[in-house]
Tab-separated table of C-alpha atoms in Angstrom:
chain	number	residue	atom	x	y	z
A	175	GLY	CA	23.706	-37.545	43.420
A	176	LEU	CA	27.003	-36.272	42.055
A	177	PRO	CA	27.016	-32.795	40.433
A	178	VAL	CA	26.741	-32.863	36.638
A	179	PRO	CA	27.668	-29.996	34.257
A	180	GLY	CA	24.641	-28.328	32.743
A	181	PHE	CA	25.568	-29.271	29.164
A	182	VAL	CA	25.671	-33.023	29.949
A	183	PRO	CA	22.404	-34.990	29.712
A	184	LEU	CA	21.145	-35.880	33.183
A	185	LYS	CA	20.273	-39.510	32.485
A	186	PRO	CA	21.493	-41.838	33.722
A	187	GLY	CA	22.088	-40.010	36.954
A	188	TRP	CA	24.195	-41.350	39.766
A	189	PRO	CA	23.378	-43.849	41.039
A	190	ALA	CA	21.708	-44.994	37.838
A	191	SER	CA	18.344	-46.739	37.922
A	192	ASP	CA	17.205	-49.708	35.845
A	193	ALA	CA	15.091	-47.327	33.760
A	194	ASP	CA	18.179	-45.235	32.967
A	195	PHE	CA	19.911	-48.226	31.417
A	196	GLN	CA	16.845	-49.550	29.596
A	197	PRO	CA	17.843	-48.223	26.124
A	198	VAL	CA	21.289	-49.856	26.319
A	199	LEU	CA	19.769	-53.120	27.551
A	200	GLU	CA	17.344	-53.065	24.623
A	201	ASP	CA	20.207	-52.514	22.198
A	202	SER	CA	22.107	-55.432	23.732
A	203	TYR	CA	19.507	-57.808	22.327
A	204	HIS	CA	20.740	-56.680	18.910
A	205	PHE	CA	24.472	-57.034	19.609
A	206	PHE	CA	26.153	-57.549	16.222
A	207	TYR	CA	22.637	-57.804	14.774
A	208	LEU	CA	22.313	-61.359	16.074
A	209	SER	CA	18.585	-60.942	16.729
A	210	GLU	CA	18.070	-59.971	13.090
A	211	LEU	CA	20.239	-62.855	11.933
A	212	LEU	CA	18.356	-65.355	14.102
A	213	ASN	CA	14.930	-63.787	13.474
A	214	ASN	CA	14.389	-63.364	17.209
A	215	ALA	CA	10.835	-62.075	17.458
A	216	ASP	CA	11.169	-61.539	21.214
A	217	ALA	CA	13.871	-58.864	20.859
A	218	PRO	CA	12.572	-55.328	21.519
A	219	TYR	CA	12.282	-53.021	18.541
A	220	VAL	CA	15.038	-50.413	18.410
A	221	ILE	CA	15.286	-47.627	15.841
A	222	PRO	CA	18.069	-48.201	13.261
A	223	PRO	CA	20.269	-45.180	14.146
A	224	ARG	CA	20.537	-46.362	17.748
A	225	LEU	CA	21.508	-49.851	16.653
A	226	ALA	CA	23.989	-48.510	14.111
A	227	VAL	CA	25.922	-46.383	16.605
A	228	PHE	CA	25.805	-49.119	19.252
A	229	ASN	CA	27.067	-51.824	16.887
A	230	VAL	CA	29.732	-49.699	15.186
A	231	VAL	CA	31.267	-48.894	18.565
A	232	GLU	CA	31.071	-52.531	19.678
A	233	ALA	CA	32.566	-53.763	16.392
A	234	TRP	CA	35.437	-51.282	16.691
A	235	ILE	CA	36.441	-52.334	20.214
A	236	PHE	CA	35.984	-55.974	19.132
A	237	ALA	CA	38.427	-55.468	16.251
A	238	MET	CA	41.038	-53.966	18.566
A	239	LEU	CA	41.650	-57.203	20.480
A	240	PRO	CA	44.248	-58.669	18.057
A	241	ALA	CA	46.287	-55.450	18.251
A	242	LEU	CA	46.022	-55.343	22.040
A	243	TRP	CA	47.073	-58.994	22.101
A	244	LYS	CA	50.147	-58.449	19.913
A	245	ASP	CA	51.391	-55.480	21.930
A	246	LYS	CA	53.976	-57.682	23.658
A	247	GLN	CA	56.049	-54.880	25.150
A	248	ARG	CA	53.229	-53.166	27.028
A	249	ARG	CA	50.243	-55.472	27.329
A	250	LEU	CA	49.019	-56.872	30.617
A	251	PRO	CA	49.258	-60.654	31.174
A	252	LEU	CA	47.108	-62.422	28.613
A	253	PRO	CA	44.430	-63.681	31.053
A	254	VAL	CA	44.078	-60.147	32.455
A	255	LEU	CA	43.933	-58.618	28.971
A	256	LEU	CA	41.342	-61.075	27.691
A	257	GLY	CA	39.220	-60.901	30.831
A	258	SER	CA	39.265	-57.112	31.026
A	259	TRP	CA	38.539	-56.755	27.304
A	260	LEU	CA	35.642	-59.209	27.497
A	261	LEU	CA	34.094	-57.895	30.715
A	262	LEU	CA	35.000	-54.210	30.518
A	263	GLY	CA	35.949	-53.417	26.917
A	264	ILE	CA	32.807	-54.803	25.294
A	265	ASN	CA	30.607	-53.200	27.957
A	266	LEU	CA	32.397	-49.920	28.714
A	267	THR	CA	34.196	-49.289	25.373
A	268	ASN	CA	36.302	-46.117	25.754
A	269	ALA	CA	35.957	-46.211	29.550
A	270	PHE	CA	38.061	-49.383	29.311
A	271	LEU	CA	40.392	-48.468	26.447
A	272	ALA	CA	41.626	-45.093	27.683
A	273	PRO	CA	42.724	-46.342	31.141
A	274	TYR	CA	44.134	-49.533	29.619
A	275	LEU	CA	46.351	-47.628	27.175
A	276	ALA	CA	47.489	-45.304	29.956
A	277	ILE	CA	48.371	-48.159	32.319
A	278	THR	CA	50.171	-50.159	29.653
A	279	GLU	CA	52.089	-47.081	28.502
A	280	LEU	CA	53.552	-46.878	31.990
A	281	ARG	CA	54.558	-50.541	31.683
A	282	SER	CA	56.506	-49.984	28.466
A	283	ASN	CA	59.810	-49.273	30.207
A	284	LYS	CA	59.367	-52.059	32.740
A	285	VAL	CA	58.655	-55.026	30.510
A	286	ASP	CA	61.267	-56.815	28.461
A	287	PRO	CA	59.467	-57.821	25.216
A	288	SER	CA	61.700	-60.863	24.882
A	289	SER	CA	60.449	-62.094	28.239
A	290	ALA	CA	56.750	-61.567	27.535
A	291	ASP	CA	54.715	-64.692	28.155
A	292	ASP	CA	53.642	-65.692	24.685
A	293	SER	CA	53.138	-69.384	25.354
A	294	GLY	CA	50.395	-70.645	23.130
A	295	SER	CA	49.478	-67.200	21.846
A	296	ALA	CA	51.593	-67.302	18.691
A	297	SER	CA	49.605	-70.183	17.294
A	298	ILE	CA	46.300	-68.562	18.275
A	299	VAL	CA	47.074	-65.065	17.059
A	300	GLY	CA	48.240	-66.057	13.619
A	301	LYS	CA	46.969	-64.739	10.347
A	302	ALA	CA	43.520	-66.317	10.655
A	303	PHE	CA	42.665	-64.866	14.077
A	304	PRO	CA	42.974	-61.153	13.153
A	305	ARG	CA	41.316	-61.681	9.776
A	306	ILE	CA	38.308	-63.332	11.406
A	307	PHE	CA	37.978	-60.370	13.745
A	308	GLY	CA	38.380	-57.983	10.813
A	309	ALA	CA	35.763	-59.790	8.727
A	310	VAL	CA	33.201	-59.887	11.550
A	311	ALA	CA	33.723	-56.237	12.478
A	312	SER	CA	33.574	-55.147	8.818
A	313	ALA	CA	30.326	-57.041	8.248
A	314	VAL	CA	28.729	-55.455	11.305
A	315	VAL	CA	29.794	-51.928	10.341
A	316	ALA	CA	28.703	-52.447	6.725
A	317	TYR	CA	25.228	-53.553	7.832
A	318	ALA	CA	25.026	-50.657	10.288
A	319	LEU	CA	25.764	-48.202	7.462
A	320	TYR	CA	23.239	-49.910	5.191
A	321	GLN	CA	20.582	-49.855	7.884
A	322	SER	CA	21.239	-46.189	8.627
A	323	ALA	CA	21.092	-45.159	4.977
A	324	GLU	CA	18.340	-47.405	3.638
A	325	ILE	CA	16.075	-48.326	6.543
A	326	ALA	CA	16.180	-45.439	9.019
A	327	THR	CA	13.517	-42.790	8.510
A	328	SER	CA	13.713	-39.075	9.253
A	329	SER	CA	11.546	-39.744	12.305
A	330	ASP	CA	14.068	-42.334	13.512
A	331	TRP	CA	16.895	-39.820	13.228
A	332	SER	CA	14.856	-37.178	15.044
A	333	ASP	CA	14.194	-39.618	17.886
A	334	PHE	CA	17.876	-40.518	17.993
A	335	TRP	CA	19.021	-36.894	18.277
A	336	ASP	CA	16.509	-36.397	21.090
A	337	LEU	CA	17.985	-39.431	22.845
A	338	ILE	CA	21.516	-38.014	22.568
A	339	ARG	CA	20.367	-34.765	24.149
A	340	THR	CA	18.638	-36.481	27.064
A	341	ASP	CA	20.565	-39.706	27.732
A	342	ARG	CA	24.177	-39.631	28.879
A	343	SER	CA	24.804	-43.243	27.769
A	344	TYR	CA	24.040	-42.358	24.164
A	345	LEU	CA	26.028	-39.176	24.301
A	346	ALA	CA	28.940	-41.417	25.366
A	347	PHE	CA	28.295	-43.813	22.472
A	348	CYS	CA	28.564	-40.878	20.060
A	349	VAL	CA	31.806	-39.704	21.682
A	350	ASP	CA	33.316	-43.209	21.424
A	351	PRO	CA	34.112	-43.045	17.670
A	352	VAL	CA	35.941	-39.750	18.180
A	353	LEU	CA	38.066	-41.202	20.969
A	354	PHE	CA	38.658	-44.456	19.075
A	355	SER	CA	39.895	-42.421	16.106
A	356	ILE	CA	42.526	-40.912	18.419
A	357	PHE	CA	43.449	-44.192	20.121
A	358	GLN	CA	43.633	-46.293	16.952
A	359	PRO	CA	46.897	-44.908	15.504
A	360	ILE	CA	48.451	-44.976	18.990
A	361	LEU	CA	47.644	-48.665	19.310
A	362	LEU	CA	48.754	-49.503	15.773
A	363	ARG	CA	52.033	-47.649	16.286
A	364	ARG	CA	52.760	-50.048	19.134
A	365	VAL	CA	52.482	-53.177	17.016
A	366	LYS	CA	53.391	-52.248	13.442
A	367	THR	CA	56.844	-52.407	11.901
A	368	SER	CA	56.119	-49.107	10.161
A	369	ASN	CA	53.528	-46.354	10.316
A	370	ASP	CA	51.238	-45.639	7.376
A	371	SER	CA	48.837	-42.815	6.674
A	372	ILE	CA	45.939	-45.275	6.608
A	373	ASP	CA	46.496	-45.877	10.324
A	374	TYR	CA	44.781	-42.534	10.897
A	375	VAL	CA	41.650	-43.435	8.933
A	376	PRO	CA	38.996	-44.304	11.523
A	377	PHE	CA	38.187	-48.021	11.666
A	378	LEU	CA	39.459	-48.690	8.118
A	379	GLY	CA	43.077	-48.317	9.224
A	380	LEU	CA	42.566	-50.969	11.879
A	381	VAL	CA	40.824	-53.321	9.461
A	382	ALA	CA	43.606	-52.832	6.915
A	383	TRP	CA	46.136	-53.919	9.539
A	384	LEU	CA	44.022	-56.942	10.491
A	385	PHE	CA	43.964	-58.150	6.874
A	386	SER	CA	47.584	-57.259	6.082
A	387	GLY	CA	49.263	-60.076	7.985
A	388	ASN	CA	49.720	-57.625	10.915
A	389	LYS	CA	53.470	-57.965	11.335
A	390	SER	CA	54.409	-56.879	14.813
A	391	ARG	CA	57.609	-55.292	16.028
């Protein structure tokens, strides 16, 4: 396999096996806590801290779509944006967002915002669309915080820290919020008419923009 620095957990290795991805697959049953909402008894049990980190990261990238969509000057064509966000963003989180922001930054001087293809998007991305995304993401994060504080036991947290030290996928999930905190104000600066200090507050700055009427440039 490829060489891995000693401080990075060795699982999954490369190429990754089905067993390496088993924890993430188990968490996927609980995407946005749908299994809990639907009382799905067939979903595998997952300790609350794992679900909290997984769902917070997924809710954050979910909430970024309206801002990515309204970035008329730099965004990729809408079908490409939506497809890449759905297939790569939801599954790869920061592994999608970092390259996407880099690629679209290079496009900024090549695209005339007045010529951006916005046909049909203005009516879709109105006030309701971002607020729905903001409400869903906020509900997921709120339940994740509740579950972490009220349901998770000390044993659950101990198991979670062990998982971070041994599983590279979960180390990446814990790095995601740090990277998203850096990317969030960059993305909001692209679409807002003015910059506010709340833009730098992780997740909350994005949600505030989603509920504010999100006026774009």
